[in-house]
Short mmCIF file of C-alpha atoms in Angstrom, two decimals:
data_model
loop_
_atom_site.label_atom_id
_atom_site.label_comp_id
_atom_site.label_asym_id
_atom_site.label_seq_id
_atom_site.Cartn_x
_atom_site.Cartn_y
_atom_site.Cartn_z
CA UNK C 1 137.37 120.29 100.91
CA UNK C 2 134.73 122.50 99.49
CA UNK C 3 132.56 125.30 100.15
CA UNK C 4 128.90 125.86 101.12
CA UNK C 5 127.81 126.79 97.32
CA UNK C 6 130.10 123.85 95.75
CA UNK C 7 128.79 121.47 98.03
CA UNK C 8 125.35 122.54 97.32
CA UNK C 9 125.97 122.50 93.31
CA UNK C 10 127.08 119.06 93.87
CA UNK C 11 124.83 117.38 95.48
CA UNK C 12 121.48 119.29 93.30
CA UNK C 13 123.17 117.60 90.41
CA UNK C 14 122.25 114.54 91.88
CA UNK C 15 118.47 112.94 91.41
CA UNK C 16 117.07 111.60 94.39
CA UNK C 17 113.08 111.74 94.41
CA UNK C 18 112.10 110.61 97.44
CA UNK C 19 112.17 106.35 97.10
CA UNK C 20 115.08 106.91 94.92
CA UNK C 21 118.19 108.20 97.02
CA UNK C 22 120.43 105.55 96.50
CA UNK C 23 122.85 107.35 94.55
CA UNK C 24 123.07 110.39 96.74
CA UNK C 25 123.17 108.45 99.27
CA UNK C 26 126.49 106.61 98.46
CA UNK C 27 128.27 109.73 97.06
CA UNK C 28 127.51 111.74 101.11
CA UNK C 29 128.26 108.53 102.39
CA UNK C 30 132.22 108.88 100.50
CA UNK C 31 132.24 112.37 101.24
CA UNK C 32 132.04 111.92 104.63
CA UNK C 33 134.35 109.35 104.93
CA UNK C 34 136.90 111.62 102.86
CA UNK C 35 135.94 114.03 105.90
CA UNK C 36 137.45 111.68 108.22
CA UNK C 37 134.15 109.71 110.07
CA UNK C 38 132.26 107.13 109.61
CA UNK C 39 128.90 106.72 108.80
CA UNK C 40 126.05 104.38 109.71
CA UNK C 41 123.27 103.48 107.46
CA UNK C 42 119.79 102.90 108.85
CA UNK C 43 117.53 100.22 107.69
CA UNK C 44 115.28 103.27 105.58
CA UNK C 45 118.47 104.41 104.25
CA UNK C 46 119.36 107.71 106.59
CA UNK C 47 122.83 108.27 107.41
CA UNK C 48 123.81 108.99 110.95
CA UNK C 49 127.26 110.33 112.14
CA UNK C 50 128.38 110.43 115.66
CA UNK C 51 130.29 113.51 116.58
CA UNK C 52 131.97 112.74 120.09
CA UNK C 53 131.85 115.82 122.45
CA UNK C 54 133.09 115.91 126.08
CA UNK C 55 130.69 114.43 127.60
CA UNK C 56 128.03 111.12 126.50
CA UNK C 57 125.39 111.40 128.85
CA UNK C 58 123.21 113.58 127.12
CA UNK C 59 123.46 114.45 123.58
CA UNK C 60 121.89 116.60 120.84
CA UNK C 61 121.19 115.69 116.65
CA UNK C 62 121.06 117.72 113.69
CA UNK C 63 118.91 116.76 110.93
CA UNK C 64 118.74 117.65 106.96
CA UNK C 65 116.87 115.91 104.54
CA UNK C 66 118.41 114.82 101.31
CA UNK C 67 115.44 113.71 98.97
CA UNK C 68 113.29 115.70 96.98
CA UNK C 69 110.16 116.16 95.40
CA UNK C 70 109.83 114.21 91.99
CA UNK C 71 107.49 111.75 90.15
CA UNK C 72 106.90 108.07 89.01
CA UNK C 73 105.63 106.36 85.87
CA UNK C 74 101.42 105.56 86.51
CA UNK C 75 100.76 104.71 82.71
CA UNK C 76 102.45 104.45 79.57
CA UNK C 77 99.75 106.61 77.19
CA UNK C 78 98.73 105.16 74.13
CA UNK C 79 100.95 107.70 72.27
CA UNK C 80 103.91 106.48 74.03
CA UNK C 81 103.84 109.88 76.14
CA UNK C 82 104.09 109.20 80.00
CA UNK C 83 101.20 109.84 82.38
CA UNK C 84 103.29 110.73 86.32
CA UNK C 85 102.25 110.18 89.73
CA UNK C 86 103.68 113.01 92.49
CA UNK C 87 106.38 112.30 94.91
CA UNK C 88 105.91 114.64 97.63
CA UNK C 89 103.89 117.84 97.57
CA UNK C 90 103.71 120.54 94.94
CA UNK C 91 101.74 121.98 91.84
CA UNK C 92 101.97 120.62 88.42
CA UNK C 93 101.95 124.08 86.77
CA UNK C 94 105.23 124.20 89.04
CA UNK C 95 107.04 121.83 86.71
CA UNK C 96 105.06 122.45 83.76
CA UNK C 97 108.04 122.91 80.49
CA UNK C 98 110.68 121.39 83.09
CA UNK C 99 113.29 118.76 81.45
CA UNK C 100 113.03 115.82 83.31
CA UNK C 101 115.15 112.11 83.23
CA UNK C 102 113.54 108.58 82.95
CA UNK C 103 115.53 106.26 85.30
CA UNK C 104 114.25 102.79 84.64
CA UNK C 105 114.99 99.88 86.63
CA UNK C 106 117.68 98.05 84.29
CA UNK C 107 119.69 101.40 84.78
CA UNK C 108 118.52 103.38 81.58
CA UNK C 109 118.11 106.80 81.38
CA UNK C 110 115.95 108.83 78.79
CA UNK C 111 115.09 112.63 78.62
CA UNK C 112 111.93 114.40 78.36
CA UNK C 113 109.76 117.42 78.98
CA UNK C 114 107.36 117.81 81.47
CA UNK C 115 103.98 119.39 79.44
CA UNK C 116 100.34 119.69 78.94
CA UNK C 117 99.07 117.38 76.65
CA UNK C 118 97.13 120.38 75.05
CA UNK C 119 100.13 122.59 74.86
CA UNK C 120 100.45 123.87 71.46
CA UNK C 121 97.91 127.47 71.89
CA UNK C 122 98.28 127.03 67.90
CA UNK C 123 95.93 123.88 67.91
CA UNK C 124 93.96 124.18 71.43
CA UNK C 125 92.53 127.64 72.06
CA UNK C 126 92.18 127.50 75.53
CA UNK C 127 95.22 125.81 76.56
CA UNK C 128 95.84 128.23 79.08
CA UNK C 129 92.47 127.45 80.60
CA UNK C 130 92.93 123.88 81.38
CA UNK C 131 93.19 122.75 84.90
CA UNK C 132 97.18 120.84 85.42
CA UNK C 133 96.48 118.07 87.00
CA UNK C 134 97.49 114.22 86.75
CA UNK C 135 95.33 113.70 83.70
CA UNK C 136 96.66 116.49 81.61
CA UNK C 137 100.28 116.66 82.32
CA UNK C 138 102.68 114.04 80.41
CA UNK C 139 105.97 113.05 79.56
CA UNK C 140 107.17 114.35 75.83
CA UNK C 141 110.17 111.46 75.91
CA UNK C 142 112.71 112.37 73.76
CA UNK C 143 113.22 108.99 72.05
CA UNK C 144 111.22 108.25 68.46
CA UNK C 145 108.08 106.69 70.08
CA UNK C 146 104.94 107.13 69.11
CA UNK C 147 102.54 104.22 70.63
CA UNK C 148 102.68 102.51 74.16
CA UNK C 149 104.67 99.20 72.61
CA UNK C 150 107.65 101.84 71.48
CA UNK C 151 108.06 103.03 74.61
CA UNK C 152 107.67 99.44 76.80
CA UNK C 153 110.55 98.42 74.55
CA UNK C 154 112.72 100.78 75.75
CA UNK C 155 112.70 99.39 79.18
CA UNK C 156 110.51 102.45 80.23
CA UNK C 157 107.68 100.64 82.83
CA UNK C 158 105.11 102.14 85.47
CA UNK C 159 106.79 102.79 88.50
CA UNK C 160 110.08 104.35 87.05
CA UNK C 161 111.33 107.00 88.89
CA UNK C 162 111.54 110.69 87.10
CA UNK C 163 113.75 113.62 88.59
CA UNK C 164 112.94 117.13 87.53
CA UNK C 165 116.49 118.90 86.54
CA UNK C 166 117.89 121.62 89.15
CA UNK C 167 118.82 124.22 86.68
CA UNK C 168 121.26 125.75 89.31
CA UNK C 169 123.01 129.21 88.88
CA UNK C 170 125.30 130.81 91.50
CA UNK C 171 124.92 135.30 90.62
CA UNK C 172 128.03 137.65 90.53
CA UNK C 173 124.83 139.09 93.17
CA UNK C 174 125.31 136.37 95.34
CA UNK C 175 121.87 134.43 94.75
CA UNK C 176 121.65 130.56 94.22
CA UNK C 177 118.56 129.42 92.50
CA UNK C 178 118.00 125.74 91.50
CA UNK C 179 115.25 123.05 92.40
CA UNK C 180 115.91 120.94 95.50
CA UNK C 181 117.63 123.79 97.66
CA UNK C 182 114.69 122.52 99.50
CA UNK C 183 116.60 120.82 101.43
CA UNK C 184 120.12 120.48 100.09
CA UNK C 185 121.21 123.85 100.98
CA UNK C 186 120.97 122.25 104.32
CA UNK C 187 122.49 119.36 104.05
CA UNK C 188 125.46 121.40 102.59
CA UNK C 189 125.68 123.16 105.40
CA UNK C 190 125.97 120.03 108.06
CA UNK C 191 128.23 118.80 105.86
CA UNK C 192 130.62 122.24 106.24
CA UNK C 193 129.77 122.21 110.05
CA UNK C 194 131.24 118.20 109.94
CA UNK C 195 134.35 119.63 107.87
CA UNK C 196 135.14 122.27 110.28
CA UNK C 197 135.10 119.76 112.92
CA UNK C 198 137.82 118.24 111.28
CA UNK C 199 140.00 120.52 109.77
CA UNK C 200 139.90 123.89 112.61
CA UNK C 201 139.22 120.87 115.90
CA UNK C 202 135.96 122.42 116.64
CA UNK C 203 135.04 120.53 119.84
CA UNK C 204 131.23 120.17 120.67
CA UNK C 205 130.10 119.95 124.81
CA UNK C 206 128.35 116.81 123.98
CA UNK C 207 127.88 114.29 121.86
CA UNK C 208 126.38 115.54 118.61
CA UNK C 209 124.49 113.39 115.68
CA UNK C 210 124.51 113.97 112.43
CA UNK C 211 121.26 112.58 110.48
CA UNK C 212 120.64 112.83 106.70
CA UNK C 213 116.84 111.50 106.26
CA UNK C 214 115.27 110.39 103.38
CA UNK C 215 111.92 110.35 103.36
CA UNK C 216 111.19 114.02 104.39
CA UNK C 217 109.15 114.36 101.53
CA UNK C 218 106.64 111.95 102.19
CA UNK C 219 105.94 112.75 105.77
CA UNK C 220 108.37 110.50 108.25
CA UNK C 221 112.05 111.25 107.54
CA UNK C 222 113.95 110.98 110.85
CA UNK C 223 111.54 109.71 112.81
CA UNK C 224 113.72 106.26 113.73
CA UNK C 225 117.10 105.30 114.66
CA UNK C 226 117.68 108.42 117.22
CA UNK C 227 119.49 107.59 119.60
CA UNK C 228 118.47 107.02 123.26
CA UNK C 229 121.01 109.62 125.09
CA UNK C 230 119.58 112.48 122.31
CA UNK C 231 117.65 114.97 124.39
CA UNK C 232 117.72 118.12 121.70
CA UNK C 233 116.73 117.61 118.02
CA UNK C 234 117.87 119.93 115.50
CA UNK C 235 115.85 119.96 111.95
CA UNK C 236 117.80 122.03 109.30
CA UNK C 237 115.05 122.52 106.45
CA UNK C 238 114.32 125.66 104.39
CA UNK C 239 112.35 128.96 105.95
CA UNK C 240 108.85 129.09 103.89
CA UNK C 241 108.72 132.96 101.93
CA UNK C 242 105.61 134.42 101.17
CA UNK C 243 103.26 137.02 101.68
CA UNK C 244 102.61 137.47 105.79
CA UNK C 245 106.11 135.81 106.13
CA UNK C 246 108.75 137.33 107.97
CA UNK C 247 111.52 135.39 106.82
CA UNK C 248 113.57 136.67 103.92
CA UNK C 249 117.01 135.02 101.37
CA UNK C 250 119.12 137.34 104.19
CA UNK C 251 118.81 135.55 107.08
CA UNK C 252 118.42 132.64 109.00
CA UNK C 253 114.66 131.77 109.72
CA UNK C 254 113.95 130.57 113.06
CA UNK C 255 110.38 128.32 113.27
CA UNK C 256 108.51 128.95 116.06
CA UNK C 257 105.15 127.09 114.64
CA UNK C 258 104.37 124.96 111.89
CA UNK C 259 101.20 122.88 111.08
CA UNK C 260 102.29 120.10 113.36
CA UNK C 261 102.16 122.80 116.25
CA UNK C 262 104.48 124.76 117.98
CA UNK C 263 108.32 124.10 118.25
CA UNK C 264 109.95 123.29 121.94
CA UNK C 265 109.50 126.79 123.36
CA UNK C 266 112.77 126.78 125.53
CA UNK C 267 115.24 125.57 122.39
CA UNK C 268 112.90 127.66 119.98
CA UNK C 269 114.28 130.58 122.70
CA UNK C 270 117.28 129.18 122.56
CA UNK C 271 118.50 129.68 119.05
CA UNK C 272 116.70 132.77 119.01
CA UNK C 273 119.47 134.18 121.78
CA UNK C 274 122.27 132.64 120.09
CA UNK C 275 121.29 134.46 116.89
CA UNK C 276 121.44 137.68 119.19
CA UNK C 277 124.60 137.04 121.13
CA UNK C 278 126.53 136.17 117.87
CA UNK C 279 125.30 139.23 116.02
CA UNK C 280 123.56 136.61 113.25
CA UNK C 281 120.98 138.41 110.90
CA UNK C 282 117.62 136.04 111.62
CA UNK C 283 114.19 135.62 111.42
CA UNK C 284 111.43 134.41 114.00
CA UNK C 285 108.72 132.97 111.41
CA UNK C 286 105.69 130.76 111.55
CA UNK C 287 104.84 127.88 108.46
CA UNK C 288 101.16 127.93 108.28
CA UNK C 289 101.55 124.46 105.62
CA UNK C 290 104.94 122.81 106.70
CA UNK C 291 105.86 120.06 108.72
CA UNK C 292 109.90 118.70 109.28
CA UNK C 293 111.82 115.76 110.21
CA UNK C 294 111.53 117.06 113.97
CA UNK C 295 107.42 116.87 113.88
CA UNK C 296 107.93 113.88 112.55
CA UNK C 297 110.00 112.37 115.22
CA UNK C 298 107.97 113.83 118.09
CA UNK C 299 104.71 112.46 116.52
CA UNK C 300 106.43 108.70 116.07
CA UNK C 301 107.01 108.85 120.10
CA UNK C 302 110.71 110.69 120.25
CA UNK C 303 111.05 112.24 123.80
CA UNK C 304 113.21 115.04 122.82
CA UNK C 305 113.09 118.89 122.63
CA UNK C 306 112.23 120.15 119.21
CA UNK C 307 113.62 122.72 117.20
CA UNK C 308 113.71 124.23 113.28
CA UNK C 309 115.49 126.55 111.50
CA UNK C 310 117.01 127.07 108.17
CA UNK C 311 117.92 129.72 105.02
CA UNK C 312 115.05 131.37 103.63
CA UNK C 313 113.89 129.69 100.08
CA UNK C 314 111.92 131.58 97.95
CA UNK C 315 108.93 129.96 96.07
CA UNK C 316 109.62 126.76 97.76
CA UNK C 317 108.75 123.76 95.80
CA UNK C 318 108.87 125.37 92.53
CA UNK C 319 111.85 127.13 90.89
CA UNK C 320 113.83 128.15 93.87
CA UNK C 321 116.42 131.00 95.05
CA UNK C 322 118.32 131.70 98.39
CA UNK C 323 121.40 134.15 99.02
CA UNK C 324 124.47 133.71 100.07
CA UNK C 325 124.12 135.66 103.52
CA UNK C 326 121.32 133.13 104.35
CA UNK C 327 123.49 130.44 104.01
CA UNK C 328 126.16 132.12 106.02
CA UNK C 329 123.60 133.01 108.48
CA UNK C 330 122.45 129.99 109.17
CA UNK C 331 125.80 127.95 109.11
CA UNK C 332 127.45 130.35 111.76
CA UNK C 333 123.43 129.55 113.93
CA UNK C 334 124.20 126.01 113.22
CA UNK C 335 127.94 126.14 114.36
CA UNK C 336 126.91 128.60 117.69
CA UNK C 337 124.41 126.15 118.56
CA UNK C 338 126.24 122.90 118.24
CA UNK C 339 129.26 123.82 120.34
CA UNK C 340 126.59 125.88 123.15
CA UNK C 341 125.87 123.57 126.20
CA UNK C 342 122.19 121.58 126.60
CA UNK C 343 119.94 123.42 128.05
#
C-alpha cells in the first residue's frame, strides 16, 4: 500500500481536466479494488464505495473531487499556435510559461507552452502591460508548425483537451507543492482512510460512502447518485489561504461558510469538537469565493446535513503548496469523524 504523499504524487501525475477523467478514473477504480472493495461507477463517471458499518439505517458519505482545472482547443490560429478555452475557474497569468500536453481524440499527445502571444519584451515593449485573457494567451506546440493546415494534420482539432503539468516536489521541510492538490490531496487521503479500513479492521458505526466526483470544477460534482439512507455529507476539498483567512498549510481547515451559505451548523460543530477531543491542530475558516461538492448536492435537492473541511492550500488554483502536518491533520479529522456515531 502507499502513503498519503505517494498516493498524492501519483495520482497529480495523472491529467484529468474536468470532461476528461477517464484515465484517472480507471487507475482509482484498480486501486481500490487492489484495496479489497468494489466500486460502482455512476452514469457522470463518479465512483462510489460502500463501506459497511454496524448498522444500515442511517448512513454518512465522504466526498473528494478528482478533476481539475484545465483547458480545451477554441481555434487553431493561423500560425498554427492554439487559442484555449478555460475548464473551471482561474487566471490566465496563473498558467502563463506553464508546459502543457495536447491530448487529441485519436489518442495523440503533443507538448507545448502556455504564453502570451506578445511575449518576447525584446520585440513588444509593453508586454508586461497587456491584459491575459483568452485572446492573448496561446499554445507554443512543440511540433514544426507554422500555419493552421500543419497543425490540423497532426490530428490536433478544437475541442482537444489540454492539462497543465503538476510540477510536484515533496521538501526535506515537509512541504508538497504541485498543481491539482486542489483536490487530490483529498482524494489521497479517502483513499488512506479506505486502506486503513482494510489493513488495521477499522470498523465505522454506520454505513459509510465513499464518492470521488468529477465535475467539481464546473459547479455540480456529487450532486447525484447519493444514496437514500445518507443523512451526513462529508466534502473533503482544500481550505482557501489568503489574506483575512484563518486557515494555514498546519492544520486542518474547518468551513463554516462559503458563497453558497453557511455549512450544517450542528456537523459544522461537530467536527469542530472532534478536532478538540483528539488534540488535532485545526482551523474554523470562512471561503468568501468557494463553493464544494456538498453545496452542490444540497442545491440539486439532497436532504442531508452538510459539512466541509480539508488541508490548507496555498495560492489555490495557481502553483500550489500544502504541508505535511495538514495532511496528517486532516486524515486523523477524517478518520475521528468516520468511526464517531450520527448525530
Amino acid at each position: 500500500m502507499k502513503t498519503k504523499v505517494e498516493l498524492l504524487k501519483e495520482l497529480v501525475s495523472i491529467p484529468s481536466p474536468t470532461g476528461f477523467t477517464q484515465e484517472i478514473s480507471a487507475w482509482i477504480r484498480s486501486y481500490i479494488e487492489e484495496i479489497g472493495f468494489t466500486p460502482v461507477v455512476t452514469n457522470k463517471g463518479a465512483i462510489i464505495v460502500k463501506v459497511p458499518g454496524k448498522s444500515s439505517d442511517r448512513a454518512r458519505l465522504l466526498t473528494a473531487h478528482v478533476d481539475t482545472l484545465g483547458a480545451m482547443v477554441r481555434e487553431i490560429k493561423a500560425d498554427g499556435r492554439l487559442k484555449l478555452t478555460k475548464v473551471g475557474g482561474f487566471s490566465w497569468n496563473a498558467v502563463e510559461n506553464e508546459t502543457c500536453t495536447i491530448h487529441t481524440r485519436s489518442g495523440e499527445t503533443y507538448r507545448g507552452t502556455i504564453l502570451l502571444h506578445q511575449a518576447s519584451v525584446h520585440v513588444y515593449a509593453k508586454s508586461g502591460q497587456v491584459e491575459r485573457s483568452d485572446d492573448t494567451i496561446e499554445v507554443r506546440i512543440d511540433e514544426v508548425v507554422t500555419k493552421k493546415e500543419e497543425t490540423a494534420k497532426l490530428g490536433i482539432e478544437v475541442g482537444d483537451f489540454v492539462s497543465f503539468d503538476p510540477r510536484f516536489e515533496h521538501t526535506a521541510s515537509g512541504f508538497i507543492r504541485s498543481r491539482h492538490l486542489d483536490d487530490k490531496a483529498s482524494v489521497a487521503l479517502l483513499l488512506s482512510l479506505l486502506q486503513n479500513v482494510k489493513q488495521n479492521k477499522l470498523q465505522f458505526p454506520v454505513d459509510t460512502y465513499f464518492y470521488i466526483s468529477n465535475n467539481e470544477e464546473i459547479g455540480y460534482g456529487g450532486n447525484s447518485s447519493i444514496p437514500e439512507n445518507v443523512v451526513e455529507y462529508l466534502a473533503v476539498d482544500m481550505g482557501a489561504l489568503g489574506d483575512g483567512q484563518a486557515s494555514d498549510e498546519y492544520t486542518v481547515s474547518i468551513c463554516a461558510k462559503d458563497s453558497s451559505g453557511p455549512y450544517h451548523y450542528e456537523l459544522t460543530s461537530h467536527l469542530i469538537q472532534l478536532a478538540k477531543q483528539n488534540d488535532i491542530a485545526y482551523k474554523v475558516d470562512i471561503y468568501p469565493y468557494y463553493s464544494s461538492d456538498a453545496s452542490a448536492a444540497v442545491s440539486a435537492g439532497a436532504d442531508v446535513k452538510h459539512a466541509l473541511c480539508g488541508a490548507g492550500i496555498e495560492s489555490s488554483h495557481a502553483y500550489e503548496r500544502t504541508h505535511e502536518k495538514s495532511l496528517n491533520a486532516t486524515y486523523r479529522l477524517l478518520e475521528a469523524y468516520a468511526t464517531s456515531n450520527l448525530l
